[in-house]
Amino acid sequence: MISETDIFHARILIVDDQPVNVELLEYLLTSTGYQAVSSTTDPHQVAALHAEHHYDLIILDMQMPGLNGFEVMEQLRPLEKGAWLPVLVVTAQPDHKVQALEAGARDFLSKPIDPVEVLTRIRNMLEVRLLHREARDYNARLENTVRERTAELQRFRSAMDATADAIFLLDAATAELLDVNDGACRMLGYTREDILGQTASRLGLGTMASLRAQALRLEDYAAAVGQPRAPELAEGELMRRDLVSVPVEIYWQLLKRPGEAAVLLGVARDVSERRQSEELLQHMAHYDSLTGLPNRTLFFQTLADTLASAEKKKCRVVVLMIALDRFKGINDMLGSSAGDELLRQFSNRLMQAARLRDTVGRIGGDEFALIMTMPRDQQEAVHMANEVRETLRTPFELDGHQAVLSASIGIAMYPDDAGDPETLIKYADTAMDRAKQAGRDGYRFFTPGMNVQVLARLDLELALRRAIENDELLLYYQPKVNLHTGAIAGAEALLRWQRPGYGLVHPADFVAVMEDTGLIVQVGDWIIDAACRQIGAWLRGSVGAVRVAVNVASRQFSEGDLEQVVRGALARHDVPPELLELELTETALMSNTERTIDVLTRLKALGIKVAIDDFGTGYSSLAYLQRFPIDKLKIDIAFVRDITTNPNDAAIATAIISMAHSLKLRVIAEGVETRGQLEYLRRGRCDEIQGYFFSRPVAPRDMGVLVESGRCLPVDPDTPLQPAQTLLIVDDNPDVLWALGQLFEPDRYNVLMAGTAEEAFEQLALHDVQVILCDQRLPGMSGTEFLSQVKDLYPQTIRIILSGYLGVDAVLESINRGAIYRFYTKPWDDVQLRDNIRLAFHHYWLMQGSGRKVGLPEEDETAVDVKDVAAAVVQDLK
């Protein structure tokens, strides 16, 4: 029987190259009562120490310099003469655990160690170790006397019952059960009497033939090598009374004395927990822990197997690479837990969309992949791609928020595109990138030309990294102009790249690559420093103070230290903070809200101005305008480009200006390229503009010359003092325009003329027009269509149709919507038309509150009544 004294006096050796780990284990064991604990930090001494002291347990660290745990076990194995090694390994690497058990270790501990687990496993190992040593001692003494044999057998019985392992004694010749311990009864759910009535095969110990063969094998080995014979390990499953199997390790030993029947001793240990751990480790190594889908490793292996099978069957295989669009934005806004939930929900939808024979895997991040086997043609891949896109149409529910996403999908085919897994996935990934660049929410098949583009992008990335090191980047400056004074109000710093062999490269060709690779943070810091250096040079030179705005990317907040970069640049170049302005997009503001607010608040306290770039194209939330320390809004070029012709763009720009002024913010319009755009924005009370109309981005020296020259916005020499009353005549017939111009010359109107709607929009943008006289038939659009857009852009104008073409439906609709004021017919009466135009101006000034007299309706003799128009058309049709 193994007593407490035996256990606490067992010889234990601790082997670890880290003294702190040795001290921790020594303290844990000695404080618990173990008396014979020794240690070493040199793995080379272990074999010699064990040969001298015959340790009952060696606690062995697997990761040691010079000689690792596996090599130490190789040195110990000859000393045990084939017996199982009394080694308990300690490791933090899951794959080492299984390897250590296969190398002969009996059990393992995971780092960081748990004290209760350590003591439990050490005690169990010592019990088994001491039990087998005790059993061998008993066998030796049993050969001397029957009395000693009886005593030893009794003690053996006690030891058997004391251990938690199951012990079976079988007749080596007949394989009949002779005895079992309490551990066997507990493990299998039998009483001792019931279990002895079962056959060995019924319990799962083996058939009679296999057990007899095992006994003969052990006997032959003992005859050849000599006693004592160490236990022989076998793995199997025992059958419980309730027919549930129990995975076990069974140590078989043959007990044989002269003149006595040989006995097979089997010691079975329940390894259910270890088996589950091994299965879990295998699962973790091959499956994604978040979604449960095959991970990249298993997906590659599955694809390799699929391609091998497809090669034999001469069939096709399709690989789809799937990336969720805008996932990073949602993950940043709602948090990583919501992002994880989104990935789980999408993986479930993807599994439902896939066929039973298809394989779905998560490659990493927000990228998934799908293997389609035996498709007949490309249409099946297209169908699957559309199925995936369709699964995203239903909003995802994420902790009270709804999110709608799209996917970019790349498709590659075997054997059409590639014959090996790595190349096939690489091509599908390349096609996926092309789907993203094409606008997202779509799919692309791989083409050979994509490879050329990928190589070109890689070359661009390498060249960009060299550009930073070789000082190839430079800044250009585009002036900003104050619309109230016409003078230069500052400049925006714009990045350029002087690439060797290519010349000056525009940022649109390389900024996206910098953002993808993370170089944007390093380059952004350089831009701030370079801009401050230039501000300082102008300030201390003849140019003087120039306020410069620099663009700041969202990654400069999340990955860099923007505040320290700005403070350092200002101090290094002795620049007043009020001369530096930061421009951020709405997306950059919202990527890390609290941190962004904190950083911007401290920078604004220094005197730095903050502007929102591309306003209206991002989140466009009014809430953040109050939360963030903002000074200016920049109207995006998308709303400026067609501001004189598109009522929607004009309405958005006007609304931004009005809202900004109500919040005490200044407004800058970017991309102003024409005089019409400039005048429209000036009348709309925009504060500043920048664009090609005033100046393109220029080199620092040219920018200094512009400022020193005192150049201001040009004044149109044709309209220095605009008359109070302006009439716009629109007709594609030059003779009609000339005739009407001569007609209205005595009335001293400022008469403007246009032959097309485009020319008319430009005149309206440049001049304050009160009355418009327009022909119905214009190139590109009708007069009523043109005046309908004018109504939205310039609702205060008086809009009149003068035409020989009677389109009743269009006229009625325009009158009902208030798009036109009057409809006059050609040919006209000169006197009556002059009088009616005069009445139109009177009407305008009355509506503007001037108090001028308005002509009476009956005086408008050339006006066409709607009913009369309708009746005339009906008569013509008859």
mmCIF file with all atom_site columns, N, CA and C in Angstrom, residues 267-301:
data_model
loop_
_atom_site.group_PDB
_atom_site.id
_atom_site.type_symbol
_atom_site.label_atom_id
_atom_site.label_alt_id
_atom_site.label_comp_id
_atom_site.label_asym_id
_atom_site.label_entity_id
_atom_site.label_seq_id
_atom_site.pdbx_PDB_ins_code
_atom_site.Cartn_x
_atom_site.Cartn_y
_atom_site.Cartn_z
_atom_site.occupancy
_atom_site.B_iso_or_equiv
_atom_site.pdbx_formal_charge
_atom_site.auth_seq_id
_atom_site.auth_comp_id
_atom_site.auth_asym_id
_atom_site.auth_atom_id
_atom_site.pdbx_PDB_model_num
ATOM 1   N N  . VAL A 1 267 ? -3.220  -2.327 -15.860 1.00 0.00 ? 267 VAL A N  1
ATOM 2   C CA . VAL A 1 267 ? -3.547  -1.079 -15.160 1.00 0.00 ? 267 VAL A CA 1
ATOM 3   C C  . VAL A 1 267 ? -4.079  -0.098 -16.198 1.00 0.00 ? 267 VAL A C  1
ATOM 4   N N  . ALA A 1 268 ? -5.361  0.260  -16.045 1.00 0.00 ? 268 ALA A N  1
ATOM 5   C CA . ALA A 1 268 ? -6.019  1.126  -17.038 1.00 0.00 ? 268 ALA A CA 1
ATOM 6   C C  . ALA A 1 268 ? -6.249  2.515  -16.447 1.00 0.00 ? 268 ALA A C  1
ATOM 7   N N  . ARG A 1 269 ? -5.845  3.530  -17.195 1.00 0.00 ? 269 ARG A N  1
ATOM 8   C CA . ARG A 1 269 ? -6.058  4.919  -16.766 1.00 0.00 ? 269 ARG A CA 1
ATOM 9   C C  . ARG A 1 269 ? -7.034  5.605  -17.733 1.00 0.00 ? 269 ARG A C  1
ATOM 10  N N  . ASP A 1 270 ? -8.032  6.251  -17.149 1.00 0.00 ? 270 ASP A N  1
ATOM 11  C CA . ASP A 1 270 ? -9.023  6.987  -17.949 1.00 0.00 ? 270 ASP A CA 1
ATOM 12  C C  . ASP A 1 270 ? -8.339  8.206  -18.586 1.00 0.00 ? 270 ASP A C  1
ATOM 13  N N  . VAL A 1 271 ? -8.329  8.245  -19.920 1.00 0.00 ? 271 VAL A N  1
ATOM 14  C CA . VAL A 1 271 ? -7.684  9.362  -20.630 1.00 0.00 ? 271 VAL A CA 1
ATOM 15  C C  . VAL A 1 271 ? -8.719  10.195 -21.390 1.00 0.00 ? 271 VAL A C  1
ATOM 16  N N  . SER A 1 272 ? -9.979  10.179 -20.901 1.00 0.00 ? 272 SER A N  1
ATOM 17  C CA . SER A 1 272 ? -11.029 10.952 -21.576 1.00 0.00 ? 272 SER A CA 1
ATOM 18  C C  . SER A 1 272 ? -10.666 12.423 -21.655 1.00 0.00 ? 272 SER A C  1
ATOM 19  N N  . GLU A 1 273 ? -10.181 12.960 -20.538 1.00 0.00 ? 273 GLU A N  1
ATOM 20  C CA . GLU A 1 273 ? -9.839  14.387 -20.509 1.00 0.00 ? 273 GLU A CA 1
ATOM 21  C C  . GLU A 1 273 ? -8.692  14.689 -21.461 1.00 0.00 ? 273 GLU A C  1
ATOM 22  N N  . ARG A 1 274 ? -7.687  13.807 -21.454 1.00 0.00 ? 274 ARG A N  1
ATOM 23  C CA . ARG A 1 274 ? -6.561  14.033 -22.355 1.00 0.00 ? 274 ARG A CA 1
ATOM 24  C C  . ARG A 1 274 ? -6.986  13.899 -23.807 1.00 0.00 ? 274 ARG A C  1
ATOM 25  N N  . ARG A 1 275 ? -7.848  12.907 -24.088 1.00 0.00 ? 275 ARG A N  1
ATOM 26  C CA . ARG A 1 275 ? -8.333  12.720 -25.453 1.00 0.00 ? 275 ARG A CA 1
ATOM 27  C C  . ARG A 1 275 ? -9.111  13.949 -25.924 1.00 0.00 ? 275 ARG A C  1
ATOM 28  N N  . GLN A 1 276 ? -9.949  14.488 -25.029 1.00 0.00 ? 276 GLN A N  1
ATOM 29  C CA . GLN A 1 276 ? -10.694 15.692 -25.381 1.00 0.00 ? 276 GLN A CA 1
ATOM 30  C C  . GLN A 1 276 ? -9.759  16.861 -25.626 1.00 0.00 ? 276 GLN A C  1
ATOM 31  N N  . SER A 1 277 ? -8.718  16.956 -24.798 1.00 0.00 ? 277 SER A N  1
ATOM 32  C CA . SER A 1 277 ? -7.739  18.039 -24.986 1.00 0.00 ? 277 SER A CA 1
ATOM 33  C C  . SER A 1 277 ? -7.034  17.907 -26.325 1.00 0.00 ? 277 SER A C  1
ATOM 34  N N  . GLU A 1 278 ? -6.677  16.679 -26.682 1.00 0.00 ? 278 GLU A N  1
ATOM 35  C CA . GLU A 1 278 ? -6.011  16.460 -27.964 1.00 0.00 ? 278 GLU A CA 1
ATOM 36  C C  . GLU A 1 278 ? -6.933  16.818 -29.122 1.00 0.00 ? 278 GLU A C  1
ATOM 37  N N  . GLU A 1 279 ? -8.211  16.402 -28.997 1.00 0.00 ? 279 GLU A N  1
ATOM 38  C CA . GLU A 1 279 ? -9.170  16.723 -30.054 1.00 0.00 ? 279 GLU A CA 1
ATOM 39  C C  . GLU A 1 279 ? -9.382  18.225 -30.140 1.00 0.00 ? 279 GLU A C  1
ATOM 40  N N  . LEU A 1 280 ? -9.428  18.880 -28.968 1.00 0.00 ? 280 LEU A N  1
ATOM 41  C CA . LEU A 1 280 ? -9.589  20.330 -28.972 1.00 0.00 ? 280 LEU A CA 1
ATOM 42  C C  . LEU A 1 280 ? -8.392  21.014 -29.615 1.00 0.00 ? 280 LEU A C  1
ATOM 43  N N  . LEU A 1 281 ? -7.202  20.519 -29.309 1.00 0.00 ? 281 LEU A N  1
ATOM 44  C CA . LEU A 1 281 ? -6.009  21.095 -29.917 1.00 0.00 ? 281 LEU A CA 1
ATOM 45  C C  . LEU A 1 281 ? -6.020  20.909 -31.434 1.00 0.00 ? 281 LEU A C  1
ATOM 46  N N  . GLN A 1 282 ? -6.444  19.722 -31.859 1.00 0.00 ? 282 GLN A N  1
ATOM 47  C CA . GLN A 1 282 ? -6.535  19.471 -33.297 1.00 0.00 ? 282 GLN A CA 1
ATOM 48  C C  . GLN A 1 282 ? -7.542  20.411 -33.948 1.00 0.00 ? 282 GLN A C  1
ATOM 49  N N  . HIS A 1 283 ? -8.683  20.603 -33.260 1.00 0.00 ? 283 HIS A N  1
ATOM 50  C CA . HIS A 1 283 ? -9.736  21.484 -33.798 1.00 0.00 ? 283 HIS A CA 1
ATOM 51  C C  . HIS A 1 283 ? -9.239  22.924 -33.863 1.00 0.00 ? 283 HIS A C  1
ATOM 52  N N  . MET A 1 284 ? -8.566  23.358 -32.791 1.00 0.00 ? 284 MET A N  1
ATOM 53  C CA . MET A 1 284 ? -8.065  24.732 -32.769 1.00 0.00 ? 284 MET A CA 1
ATOM 54  C C  . MET A 1 284 ? -7.016  24.965 -33.843 1.00 0.00 ? 284 MET A C  1
ATOM 55  N N  . ALA A 1 285 ? -6.283  23.930 -34.173 1.00 0.00 ? 285 ALA A N  1
ATOM 56  C CA . ALA A 1 285 ? -5.232  24.068 -35.184 1.00 0.00 ? 285 ALA A CA 1
ATOM 57  C C  . ALA A 1 285 ? -5.794  24.164 -36.596 1.00 0.00 ? 285 ALA A C  1
ATOM 58  N N  . HIS A 1 286 ? -7.052  23.751 -36.783 1.00 0.00 ? 286 HIS A N  1
ATOM 59  C CA . HIS A 1 286 ? -7.596  23.672 -38.140 1.00 0.00 ? 286 HIS A CA 1
ATOM 60  C C  . HIS A 1 286 ? -8.893  24.459 -38.337 1.00 0.00 ? 286 HIS A C  1
ATOM 61  N N  . TYR A 1 287 ? -9.479  24.988 -37.253 1.00 0.00 ? 287 TYR A N  1
ATOM 62  C CA . TYR A 1 287 ? -10.743 25.691 -37.394 1.00 0.00 ? 287 TYR A CA 1
ATOM 63  C C  . TYR A 1 287 ? -10.668 27.069 -36.745 1.00 0.00 ? 287 TYR A C  1
ATOM 64  N N  . ASP A 1 288 ? -11.360 28.015 -37.342 1.00 0.00 ? 288 ASP A N  1
ATOM 65  C CA . ASP A 1 288 ? -11.397 29.373 -36.832 1.00 0.00 ? 288 ASP A CA 1
ATOM 66  C C  . ASP A 1 288 ? -12.213 29.412 -35.538 1.00 0.00 ? 288 ASP A C  1
ATOM 67  N N  . SER A 1 289 ? -11.638 29.971 -34.489 1.00 0.00 ? 289 SER A N  1
ATOM 68  C CA . SER A 1 289 ? -12.297 29.970 -33.182 1.00 0.00 ? 289 SER A CA 1
ATOM 69  C C  . SER A 1 289 ? -13.530 30.857 -33.150 1.00 0.00 ? 289 SER A C  1
ATOM 70  N N  . LEU A 1 290 ? -13.608 31.901 -33.995 1.00 0.00 ? 290 LEU A N  1
ATOM 71  C CA . LEU A 1 290 ? -14.737 32.826 -33.971 1.00 0.00 ? 290 LEU A CA 1
ATOM 72  C C  . LEU A 1 290 ? -15.944 32.287 -34.727 1.00 0.00 ? 290 LEU A C  1
ATOM 73  N N  . THR A 1 291 ? -15.730 31.782 -35.940 1.00 0.00 ? 291 THR A N  1
ATOM 74  C CA . THR A 1 291 ? -16.846 31.362 -36.789 1.00 0.00 ? 291 THR A CA 1
ATOM 75  C C  . THR A 1 291 ? -17.039 29.848 -36.839 1.00 0.00 ? 291 THR A C  1
ATOM 76  N N  . GLY A 1 292 ? -16.035 29.087 -36.419 1.00 0.00 ? 292 GLY A N  1
ATOM 77  C CA . GLY A 1 292 ? -16.118 27.635 -36.524 1.00 0.00 ? 292 GLY A CA 1
ATOM 78  C C  . GLY A 1 292 ? -15.835 27.109 -37.917 1.00 0.00 ? 292 GLY A C  1
ATOM 79  N N  . LEU A 1 293 ? -15.509 27.980 -38.852 1.00 0.00 ? 293 LEU A N  1
ATOM 80  C CA . LEU A 1 293 ? -15.205 27.555 -40.218 1.00 0.00 ? 293 LEU A CA 1
ATOM 81  C C  . LEU A 1 293 ? -13.763 27.061 -40.314 1.00 0.00 ? 293 LEU A C  1
ATOM 82  N N  . PRO A 1 294 ? -13.448 26.243 -41.308 1.00 0.00 ? 294 PRO A N  1
ATOM 83  C CA . PRO A 1 294 ? -12.044 25.880 -41.525 1.00 0.00 ? 294 PRO A CA 1
ATOM 84  C C  . PRO A 1 294 ? -11.175 27.129 -41.645 1.00 0.00 ? 294 PRO A C  1
ATOM 85  N N  . ASN A 1 295 ? -10.001 27.077 -40.992 1.00 0.00 ? 295 ASN A N  1
ATOM 86  C CA . ASN A 1 295 ? -9.103  28.226 -41.077 1.00 0.00 ? 295 ASN A CA 1
ATOM 87  C C  . ASN A 1 295 ? -8.249  28.129 -42.336 1.00 0.00 ? 295 ASN A C  1
ATOM 88  N N  . ARG A 1 296 ? -7.323  29.053 -42.475 1.00 0.00 ? 296 ARG A N  1
ATOM 89  C CA . ARG A 1 296 ? -6.503  29.123 -43.688 1.00 0.00 ? 296 ARG A CA 1
ATOM 90  C C  . ARG A 1 296 ? -5.753  27.820 -43.930 1.00 0.00 ? 296 ARG A C  1
ATOM 91  N N  . THR A 1 297 ? -5.193  27.220 -42.856 1.00 0.00 ? 297 THR A N  1
ATOM 92  C CA . THR A 1 297 ? -4.412  25.986 -43.004 1.00 0.00 ? 297 THR A CA 1
ATOM 93  C C  . THR A 1 297 ? -5.277  24.851 -43.543 1.00 0.00 ? 297 THR A C  1
ATOM 94  N N  . LEU A 1 298 ? -6.420  24.624 -42.885 1.00 0.00 ? 298 LEU A N  1
ATOM 95  C CA . LEU A 1 298 ? -7.297  23.532 -43.324 1.00 0.00 ? 298 LEU A CA 1
ATOM 96  C C  . LEU A 1 298 ? -7.883  23.817 -44.698 1.00 0.00 ? 298 LEU A C  1
ATOM 97  N N  . PHE A 1 299 ? -8.193  25.098 -44.981 1.00 0.00 ? 299 PHE A N  1
ATOM 98  C CA . PHE A 1 299 ? -8.764  25.441 -46.278 1.00 0.00 ? 299 PHE A CA 1
ATOM 99  C C  . PHE A 1 299 ? -7.782  25.108 -47.399 1.00 0.00 ? 299 PHE A C  1
ATOM 100 N N  . PHE A 1 300 ? -6.504  25.437 -47.196 1.00 0.00 ? 300 PHE A N  1
ATOM 101 C CA . PHE A 1 300 ? -5.489  25.122 -48.204 1.00 0.00 ? 300 PHE A CA 1
ATOM 102 C C  . PHE A 1 300 ? -5.383  23.612 -48.397 1.00 0.00 ? 300 PHE A C  1
ATOM 103 N N  . GLN A 1 301 ? -5.413  22.849 -47.282 1.00 0.00 ? 301 GLN A N  1
ATOM 104 C CA . GLN A 1 301 ? -5.304  21.399 -47.385 1.00 0.00 ? 301 GLN A CA 1
ATOM 105 C C  . GLN A 1 301 ? -6.513  20.813 -48.118 1.00 0.00 ? 301 GLN A C  1
#
